[in-house]
């Protein structure tokens, strides 16, 4: 704990100095620690944001849940983990802003974490983008670039087009460039409605249109956190929403009979699967890897 105390002291000085120089300065620090209680200890410095390593990278909660798709026991822990971590960080710094991410320049990308399964990559993107705070996306993640191999290979140039020219930077020394990328370049994906790139665009547009997603406090919505449907509630000021994620390949029926005062306002599909509400307006059917957002009826 002695080293943590010293680190916290230095971090506090950096945060204080920055805000003295510029009152609205926004700092994000990196504490490569997978135990959220350790990250919470660093928030006592008053630092605004810390990259959430408890959820990011191959060892984080996002990947563990994603890899357990179809396993209810693990899927149900996702919403409860979001709630636990939010409360822990909040207790250390009431003004904290989370900094969720999936990968960075030191580790592999979501393509590897999801075993290059396109639908899982989309699900992982939604899990990351719909977390509260300032969401970070490592370049290339949105087109499914791999990030394996030696360190320089994790920093391969962004694949803008098939020819890999016209703005593509030079690869760093000792970087092993793949002969082909599994999902194609940005040039290819831009015109495909079901591409990973356009899924990212849709998820980000939803996040930006509903500030409660990025600003809200998170709690598990126990009554709906059933089977392989992960359910979390976000609350911010007078706003609230419930985010449902079907972390499974199969359709899931959600019982909304106790949610008559709520309505489905957003559906984000990973493929051509359809969302369907039964005629009685209580049973809501979600396709595999589908995401839906509920809001109170206005």
XYZ file of C-alpha atoms in Angstrom:
298
model
C 0.000 0.000 0.000
C 2.981 2.289 0.482
C 3.633 2.503 -3.264
C -0.073 3.116 -3.921
C -0.066 5.947 -1.375
C 2.887 7.608 -3.104
C 1.304 7.133 -6.538
C -1.961 8.604 -5.289
C -0.050 11.553 -3.869
C 1.646 12.243 -7.204
C -1.597 11.748 -9.142
C -3.354 14.189 -6.817
C -0.627 16.768 -7.414
C -0.919 16.354 -11.198
C -4.715 16.724 -11.094
C -4.559 19.770 -8.800
C -1.835 21.436 -10.857
C -3.714 20.871 -14.120
C -6.979 22.328 -12.817
C -5.146 25.313 -11.361
C -3.717 26.018 -14.804
C -6.984 25.252 -16.605
C -10.114 24.792 -14.467
C -11.853 22.595 -17.042
C -8.806 20.407 -17.751
C -9.778 16.781 -18.277
C -7.219 14.154 -17.311
C -7.304 10.417 -17.934
C -4.732 8.301 -16.110
C -3.664 4.731 -16.735
C -3.502 2.294 -13.843
C -2.937 -1.126 -15.374
C -4.707 -3.021 -12.639
C -7.478 -5.549 -13.189
C -8.777 -5.465 -9.606
C -11.388 -2.708 -9.450
C -10.770 -2.082 -5.731
C -7.176 -1.152 -6.578
C -8.418 1.233 -9.281
C -10.879 2.686 -6.751
C -7.949 3.403 -4.429
C -6.341 5.540 -7.127
C -9.578 7.517 -7.588
C -9.014 8.840 -4.060
C -6.388 11.097 -5.668
C -9.206 13.166 -7.160
C -8.175 12.224 -10.713
C -11.155 12.656 -13.027
C -10.771 9.452 -15.043
C -8.869 6.182 -14.969
C -8.919 3.682 -17.817
C -11.166 0.865 -16.593
C -8.790 -2.099 -16.833
C -11.207 -4.140 -14.720
C -13.391 -4.286 -17.859
C -10.897 -3.770 -20.710
C -8.337 -6.018 -22.439
C -8.410 -9.798 -22.807
C -8.572 -10.351 -19.034
C -11.336 -7.830 -18.319
C -15.014 -8.317 -17.586
C -16.116 -7.363 -21.114
C -14.114 -10.167 -22.720
C -14.975 -12.721 -20.039
C -18.710 -12.123 -20.512
C -18.415 -11.986 -24.301
C -16.578 -15.305 -24.415
C -19.251 -16.814 -22.153
C -22.060 -15.871 -24.561
C -24.894 -18.348 -24.093
C -23.926 -19.061 -20.467
C -26.599 -17.472 -18.205
C -24.554 -17.748 -15.015
C -21.802 -15.526 -16.464
C -23.988 -13.215 -18.545
C -26.030 -12.295 -15.467
C -22.879 -11.071 -13.687
C -22.286 -8.309 -16.248
C -24.930 -5.855 -15.023
C -24.150 -6.556 -11.376
C -20.434 -5.959 -12.032
C -21.226 -2.612 -13.676
C -23.210 -1.617 -10.578
C -20.555 -2.799 -8.121
C -17.713 -1.007 -9.880
C -19.684 2.223 -10.337
C -20.459 2.329 -6.614
C -16.852 1.534 -5.713
C -15.366 4.275 -7.885
C -18.051 6.730 -6.819
C -17.217 6.162 -3.149
C -13.588 7.125 -3.850
C -14.351 10.114 -6.083
C -17.961 11.408 -6.280
C -17.019 13.329 -9.449
C -15.316 10.493 -11.272
C -15.948 9.881 -14.972
C -15.294 6.311 -16.048
C -13.013 5.673 -19.029
C -14.136 2.331 -20.490
C -12.194 0.749 -23.338
C -11.717 -2.648 -24.959
C -8.142 -2.453 -26.176
C -5.205 -0.095 -26.549
C -1.871 0.041 -28.363
C -0.271 -2.418 -25.916
C -2.678 -5.338 -26.306
C -4.670 -7.208 -28.929
C -7.995 -5.948 -30.257
C -11.566 -7.143 -29.987
C -11.123 -9.248 -33.163
C -8.826 -11.553 -31.233
C -10.812 -11.419 -27.994
C -13.947 -12.526 -29.901
C -12.113 -15.142 -32.018
C -12.931 -13.084 -35.134
C -16.650 -13.766 -34.722
C -18.306 -10.742 -36.351
C -21.492 -10.912 -34.263
C -19.487 -11.192 -31.046
C -17.386 -8.220 -32.126
C -20.574 -6.210 -32.531
C -21.860 -7.329 -29.144
C -18.556 -6.353 -27.558
C -18.701 -2.955 -29.240
C -22.160 -2.308 -27.764
C -21.034 -3.449 -24.311
C -18.153 -0.961 -24.424
C -19.944 1.972 -26.071
C -22.975 1.770 -23.771
C -20.904 1.942 -20.588
C -21.122 5.225 -18.667
C -18.289 7.734 -18.854
C -15.926 8.710 -21.675
C -15.749 5.695 -23.969
C -12.463 5.078 -25.776
C -12.134 3.097 -29.015
C -8.722 1.986 -30.221
C -8.346 2.812 -33.913
C -8.936 -0.200 -36.144
C -11.276 -1.797 -33.635
C -14.239 -0.485 -35.621
C -13.184 -2.393 -38.748
C -12.075 -5.572 -36.993
C -8.322 -5.156 -37.413
C -6.369 -7.792 -35.489
C -3.807 -6.680 -32.936
C -1.797 -9.784 -32.280
C 1.889 -10.503 -32.551
C 4.799 -8.400 -31.362
C 4.379 -4.905 -29.977
C 4.920 -3.040 -33.293
C 2.293 -5.275 -34.943
C -0.298 -4.032 -32.448
C 0.323 -0.569 -33.916
C -0.103 -1.421 -37.582
C -1.468 1.429 -39.747
C -5.217 1.967 -40.049
C -6.513 0.136 -43.134
C -8.332 2.927 -44.960
C -8.635 1.166 -48.317
C -7.854 -2.081 -50.119
C -4.756 -0.681 -51.814
C -3.391 0.430 -48.438
C -2.298 3.763 -49.800
C -3.809 7.261 -50.021
C -3.205 8.373 -46.464
C -2.133 5.070 -44.949
C 0.901 5.653 -42.760
C 4.106 3.628 -42.861
C 4.200 0.641 -40.542
C 6.579 0.860 -37.565
C 9.832 -1.142 -37.843
C 9.436 -4.898 -37.273
C 5.662 -4.705 -37.773
C 4.225 -7.814 -39.399
C 1.413 -6.702 -41.683
C -1.281 -9.304 -42.494
C -1.722 -10.045 -46.180
C -5.448 -9.510 -45.773
C -7.821 -8.304 -43.105
C -10.784 -10.568 -42.314
C -13.488 -7.910 -42.589
C -11.870 -5.733 -45.238
C -10.831 -2.084 -45.211
C -12.878 0.946 -44.221
C -13.458 1.502 -47.954
C -15.257 -1.846 -48.186
C -17.143 -1.654 -44.914
C -18.443 1.865 -45.390
C -20.937 0.684 -48.033
C -22.086 -2.434 -46.189
C -25.115 -1.801 -43.957
C -24.245 -4.820 -41.797
C -20.513 -4.136 -41.474
C -18.791 -3.803 -38.119
C -17.913 -0.202 -39.012
C -21.542 0.781 -39.554
C -22.545 -1.034 -36.370
C -20.075 1.152 -34.462
C -21.566 4.224 -36.121
C -25.080 3.191 -35.084
C -24.068 2.430 -31.493
C -22.225 5.752 -31.156
C -25.186 7.649 -32.656
C -27.498 6.042 -30.087
C -25.111 6.896 -27.261
C -24.882 10.517 -28.411
C -28.663 10.843 -28.832
C -29.331 9.616 -25.272
C -27.046 11.393 -22.766
C -28.384 9.194 -19.963
C -26.301 6.354 -21.448
C -22.970 8.115 -20.913
C -23.947 10.172 -17.837
C -26.101 7.704 -15.931
C -25.403 5.831 -12.711
C -25.683 2.109 -13.406
C -27.625 -0.535 -11.498
C -28.561 -4.084 -12.421
C -32.225 -4.415 -13.391
C -32.727 -7.663 -11.505
C -36.223 -8.477 -12.783
C -35.028 -8.435 -16.407
C -31.476 -9.725 -15.852
C -32.606 -13.245 -16.669
C -31.114 -16.061 -18.747
C -28.701 -14.660 -21.323
C -30.321 -11.225 -21.339
C -28.193 -8.714 -19.462
C -30.255 -5.828 -18.065
C -28.920 -2.588 -16.612
C -30.690 0.593 -15.607
C -29.126 4.040 -16.073
C -30.299 7.033 -14.057
C -29.222 10.637 -14.589
C -31.045 13.714 -13.289
C -34.693 13.143 -14.259
C -33.859 10.647 -16.995
C -33.641 6.881 -16.919
C -33.353 4.013 -19.347
C -32.955 0.237 -19.278
C -30.463 -1.408 -21.619
C -31.134 -5.023 -22.596
C -28.419 -7.105 -24.268
C -29.070 -10.621 -25.522
C -25.581 -12.086 -25.112
C -26.340 -15.294 -26.952
C -26.800 -16.559 -30.510
C -30.406 -17.663 -29.872
C -33.568 -15.567 -29.658
C -34.635 -14.556 -26.152
C -38.105 -13.672 -24.890
C -38.205 -10.878 -22.329
C -41.195 -10.591 -20.004
C -42.159 -6.905 -19.835
C -45.481 -7.466 -18.052
C -44.242 -5.475 -15.032
C -42.981 -2.650 -17.256
C -46.225 -1.250 -18.651
C -44.930 2.279 -18.004
C -41.888 1.666 -20.200
C -41.540 1.462 -23.974
C -38.895 0.104 -26.325
C -37.349 3.124 -28.050
C -34.201 1.674 -29.638
C -33.361 -1.680 -31.226
C -29.832 -2.387 -32.417
C -29.468 -5.623 -34.381
C -26.203 -7.426 -35.057
C -27.594 -9.059 -38.220
C -30.932 -9.335 -40.023
C -32.684 -10.817 -36.981
C -35.911 -9.024 -36.044
C -37.160 -7.672 -32.732
C -40.796 -8.531 -32.110
C -43.358 -7.455 -29.514
C -46.200 -9.922 -28.883
C -49.783 -8.741 -29.409
C -50.281 -8.541 -25.645
C -47.429 -5.997 -25.458
C -45.704 -7.934 -22.683
C -43.459 -10.507 -24.388
C -40.569 -8.893 -26.237
C -38.479 -11.151 -28.455
C -34.835 -10.223 -29.081
C -32.591 -11.782 -31.754
C -29.174 -13.157 -30.907
C -26.714 -10.405 -29.925
C -29.517 -7.856 -30.135
C -29.615 -4.717 -27.983
C -32.753 -2.847 -26.981
C -33.267 0.277 -24.878
C -36.384 1.069 -22.862
C -37.473 4.466 -21.575
C -40.414 5.495 -19.419
C -43.505 6.346 -21.464
C -43.627 10.124 -21.810
